[in-house]
Short mmCIF file of C-alpha atoms in Angstrom, two decimals:
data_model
loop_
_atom_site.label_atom_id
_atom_site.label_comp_id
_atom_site.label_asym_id
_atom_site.label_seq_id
_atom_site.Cartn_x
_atom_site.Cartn_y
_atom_site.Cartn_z
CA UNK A 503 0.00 0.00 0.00
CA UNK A 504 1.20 3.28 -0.62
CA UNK A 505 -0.35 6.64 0.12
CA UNK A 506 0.18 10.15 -1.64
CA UNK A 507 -0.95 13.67 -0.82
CA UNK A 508 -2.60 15.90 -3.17
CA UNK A 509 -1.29 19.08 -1.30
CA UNK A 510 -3.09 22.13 -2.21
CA UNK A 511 -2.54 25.70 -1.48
CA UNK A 512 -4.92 28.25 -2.99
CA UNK A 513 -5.42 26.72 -6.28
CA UNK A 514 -2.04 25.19 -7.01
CA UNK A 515 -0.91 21.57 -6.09
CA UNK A 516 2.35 20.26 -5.25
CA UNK A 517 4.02 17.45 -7.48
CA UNK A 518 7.30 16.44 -6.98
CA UNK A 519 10.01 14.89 -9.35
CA UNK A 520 11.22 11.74 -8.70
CA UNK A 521 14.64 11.19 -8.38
CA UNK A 522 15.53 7.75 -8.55
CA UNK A 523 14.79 4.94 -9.39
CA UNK A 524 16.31 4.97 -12.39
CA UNK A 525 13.43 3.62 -14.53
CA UNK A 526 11.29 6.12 -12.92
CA UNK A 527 13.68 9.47 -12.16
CA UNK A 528 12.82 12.55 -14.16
CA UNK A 529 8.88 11.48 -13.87
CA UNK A 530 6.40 13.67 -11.31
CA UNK A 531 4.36 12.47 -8.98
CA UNK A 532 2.20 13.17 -5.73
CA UNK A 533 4.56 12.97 -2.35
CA UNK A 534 3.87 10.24 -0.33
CA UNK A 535 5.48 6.50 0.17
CA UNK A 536 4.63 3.61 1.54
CA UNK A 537 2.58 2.31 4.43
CA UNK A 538 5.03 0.64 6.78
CA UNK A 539 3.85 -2.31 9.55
CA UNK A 540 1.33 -0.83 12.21
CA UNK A 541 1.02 2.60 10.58
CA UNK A 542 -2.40 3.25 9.53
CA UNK A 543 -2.67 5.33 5.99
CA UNK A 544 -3.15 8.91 7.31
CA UNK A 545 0.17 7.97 9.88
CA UNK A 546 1.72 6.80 6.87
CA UNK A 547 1.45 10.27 5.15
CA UNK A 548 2.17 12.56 7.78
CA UNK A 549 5.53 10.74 8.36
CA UNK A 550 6.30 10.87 4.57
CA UNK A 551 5.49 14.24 4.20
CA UNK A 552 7.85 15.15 7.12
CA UNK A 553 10.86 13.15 6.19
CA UNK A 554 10.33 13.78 2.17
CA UNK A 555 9.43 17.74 2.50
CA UNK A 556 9.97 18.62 5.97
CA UNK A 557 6.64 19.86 6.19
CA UNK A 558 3.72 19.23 8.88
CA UNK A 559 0.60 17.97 6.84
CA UNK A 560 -3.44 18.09 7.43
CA UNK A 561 -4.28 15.31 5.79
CA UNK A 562 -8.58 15.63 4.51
CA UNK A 563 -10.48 13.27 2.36
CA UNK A 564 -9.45 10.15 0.15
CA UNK A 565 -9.70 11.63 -3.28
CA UNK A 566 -10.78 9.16 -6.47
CA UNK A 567 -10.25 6.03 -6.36
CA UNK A 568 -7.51 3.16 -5.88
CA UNK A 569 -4.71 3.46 -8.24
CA UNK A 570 -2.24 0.65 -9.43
CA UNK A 571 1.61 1.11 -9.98
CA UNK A 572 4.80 -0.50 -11.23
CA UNK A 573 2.63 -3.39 -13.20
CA UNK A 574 0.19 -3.68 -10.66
CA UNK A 575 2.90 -4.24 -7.49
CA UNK A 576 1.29 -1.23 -5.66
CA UNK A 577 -2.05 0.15 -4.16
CA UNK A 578 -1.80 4.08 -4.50
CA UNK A 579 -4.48 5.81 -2.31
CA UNK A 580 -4.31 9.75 -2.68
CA UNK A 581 -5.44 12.42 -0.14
CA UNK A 582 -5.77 15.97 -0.02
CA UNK A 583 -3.91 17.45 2.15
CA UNK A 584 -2.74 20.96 3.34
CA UNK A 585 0.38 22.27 5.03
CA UNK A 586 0.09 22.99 8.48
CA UNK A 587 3.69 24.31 8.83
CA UNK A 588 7.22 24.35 7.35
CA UNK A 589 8.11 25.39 3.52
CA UNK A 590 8.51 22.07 0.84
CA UNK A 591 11.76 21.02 -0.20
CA UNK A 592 13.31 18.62 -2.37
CA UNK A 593 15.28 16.37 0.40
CA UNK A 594 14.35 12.88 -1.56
CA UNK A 595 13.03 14.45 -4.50
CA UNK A 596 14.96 16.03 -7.76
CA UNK A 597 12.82 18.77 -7.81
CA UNK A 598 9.17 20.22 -6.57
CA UNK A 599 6.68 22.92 -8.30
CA UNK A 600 3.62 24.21 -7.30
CA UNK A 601 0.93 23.56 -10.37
CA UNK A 602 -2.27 25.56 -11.58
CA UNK A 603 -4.65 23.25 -13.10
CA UNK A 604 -3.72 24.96 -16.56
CA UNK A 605 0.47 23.71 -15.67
CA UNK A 606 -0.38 20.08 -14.87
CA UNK A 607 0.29 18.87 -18.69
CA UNK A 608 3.40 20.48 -18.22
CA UNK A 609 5.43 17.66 -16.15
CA UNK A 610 5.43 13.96 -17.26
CA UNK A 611 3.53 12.14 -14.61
CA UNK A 612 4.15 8.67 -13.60
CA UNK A 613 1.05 6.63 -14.84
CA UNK A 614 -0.34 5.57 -11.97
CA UNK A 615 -0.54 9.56 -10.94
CA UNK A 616 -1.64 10.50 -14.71
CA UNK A 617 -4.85 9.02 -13.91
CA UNK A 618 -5.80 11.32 -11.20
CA UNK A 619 -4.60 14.76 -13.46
CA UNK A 620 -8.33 15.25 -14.34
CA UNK A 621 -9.76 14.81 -11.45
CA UNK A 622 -7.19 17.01 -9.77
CA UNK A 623 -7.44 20.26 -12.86
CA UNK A 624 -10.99 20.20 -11.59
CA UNK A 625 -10.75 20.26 -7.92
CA UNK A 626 -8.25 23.38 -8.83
CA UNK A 627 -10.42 24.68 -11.21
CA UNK A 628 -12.91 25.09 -8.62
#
């Protein structure tokens, strides 16, 4: 299982450029990891958000539905979320950007992300 946040801030969301591994570096995708032994899904996020952005998350609703990654090897389950403190940074991450809905074509997207682009333009859109 692995969870990712759908952080949003006015009407911008943060993606965030993977940086290894290889196969996958270079490609964008929601922050978040995996769901480690005793951790429930919303623990799960919090902790990733802190160690991947160093930033204290709100974590809201489940947003769409389950997603499957790397051939089927992974349950994704996004959130929104909001910052409750800190500023993002890239400490696992090549690089991060804050998108309008109108940017979100503008970064290749890991697939199992892509799916959720829609969805997430109109949430922004409003």
């Amino acid at each position: 299982m692995v969870v990712a946040a759908a952080i949003c801030a006015g009407e911008k969301v943060l993606a965030a450029a993977r940086s290894y591994p290889p196969e996958m570096a270079g490609q964008w995708e929601f922050p978040g990891g995996k769901v480690e032994p005793g951790e429930t899904e919303t623990e799960a996020l919090r902790r990733e958000c802190r160690e991947e952005l160093g930033v204290e998350i709100e974590v809201g609703e489940r947003f769409g539905g389950d997603l499957s990654t790397t051939g089927g090897r992974f349950l994704v389950r996004v959130y929104l979320a909001r910052i409750l403190s800190g500023e993002p940074e890239a400490r696992e991450h090549a690089d991060l950007r804050w998108l309008a809905a109108d940017d979100l074509d503008s970064v290749p997207w890991l697939p199992g992300n892509r799916l959720m682009i829609d969805d997430i333009r109109e949430l922004l859109a409003g």
